[in-house]
XYZ file of C-alpha atoms in Angstrom:
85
model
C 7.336 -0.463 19.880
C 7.621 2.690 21.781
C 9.193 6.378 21.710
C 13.109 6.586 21.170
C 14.374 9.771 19.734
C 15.344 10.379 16.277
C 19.492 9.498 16.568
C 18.430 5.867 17.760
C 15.355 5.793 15.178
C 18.106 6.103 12.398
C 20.117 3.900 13.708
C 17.904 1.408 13.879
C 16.456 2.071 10.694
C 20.141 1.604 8.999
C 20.376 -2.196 10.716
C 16.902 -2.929 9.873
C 18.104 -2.057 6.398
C 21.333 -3.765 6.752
C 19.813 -6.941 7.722
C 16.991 -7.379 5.740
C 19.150 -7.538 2.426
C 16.603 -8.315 -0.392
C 13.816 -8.376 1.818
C 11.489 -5.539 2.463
C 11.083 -3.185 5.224
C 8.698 -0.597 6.318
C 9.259 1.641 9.251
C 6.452 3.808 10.761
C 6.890 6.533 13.619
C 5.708 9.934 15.080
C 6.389 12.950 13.606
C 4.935 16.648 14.554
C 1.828 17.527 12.889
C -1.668 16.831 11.795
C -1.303 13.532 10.816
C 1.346 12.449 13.469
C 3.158 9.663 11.702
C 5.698 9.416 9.213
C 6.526 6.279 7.071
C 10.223 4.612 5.822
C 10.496 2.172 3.149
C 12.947 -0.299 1.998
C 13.216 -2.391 -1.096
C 9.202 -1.725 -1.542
C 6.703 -1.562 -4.312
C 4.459 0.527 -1.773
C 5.868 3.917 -1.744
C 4.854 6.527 0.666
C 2.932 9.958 -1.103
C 1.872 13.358 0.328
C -1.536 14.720 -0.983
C -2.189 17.196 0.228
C -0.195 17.513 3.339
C -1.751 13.768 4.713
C 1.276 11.086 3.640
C -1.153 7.940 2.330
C 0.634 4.571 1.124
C 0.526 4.264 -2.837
C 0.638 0.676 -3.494
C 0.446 -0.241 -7.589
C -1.915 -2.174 -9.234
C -1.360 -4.695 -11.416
C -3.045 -3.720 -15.101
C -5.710 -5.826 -16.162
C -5.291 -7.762 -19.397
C -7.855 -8.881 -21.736
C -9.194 -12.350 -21.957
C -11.039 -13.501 -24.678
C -12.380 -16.334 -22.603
C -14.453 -14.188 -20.026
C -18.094 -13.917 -21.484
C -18.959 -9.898 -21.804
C -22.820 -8.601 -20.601
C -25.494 -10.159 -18.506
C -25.186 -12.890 -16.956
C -28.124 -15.414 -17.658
C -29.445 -15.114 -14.133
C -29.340 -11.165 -14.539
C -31.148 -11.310 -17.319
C -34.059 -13.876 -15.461
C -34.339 -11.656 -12.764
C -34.263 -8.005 -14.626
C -36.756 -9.380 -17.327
C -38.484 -11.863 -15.773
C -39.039 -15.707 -17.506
């Protein structure tokens, strides 16, 4: 927390990194411009993406499998309330 210029930002950044080994690390600081911040990550599944000149955090989604054992439609209580008794 607070400003320090870019040199010690770095060198931060490169312990952080050191020292978090497999772990995971995400660094977030000012930087000129509309937005104002920039983002750093280490060892991350997020992954930082520019669209359209704003930098947003892109964080994957697991894909949905099928299973047979979910019940597809209306649920009986739907139905009760849509059609009546």
């Amino acid at each position: 927390v607070g400003h320090v210029n870019s040199r010690i930002r770095q060198r931060l950044w490169s312990r952080v990194v050191e020292m978090a080994g497999p772990g995971r690390a995400l660094l977030v600081y000012q930087q000129p411009g509309e937005q104002r911040l920039c983002f750093q990550v280490h060892d991350h599944h997020w992954q930082p993406v520019d669209l359209d000149g704003i930098t947003l955090i892109r964080r994957p989604t697991d894909r949905k499998t099928y299973n047979p054992a979910l019940s597809h439609g209306w649920s009986k209580a739907s139905k009760r309330r849509r059609f009546g008794r």
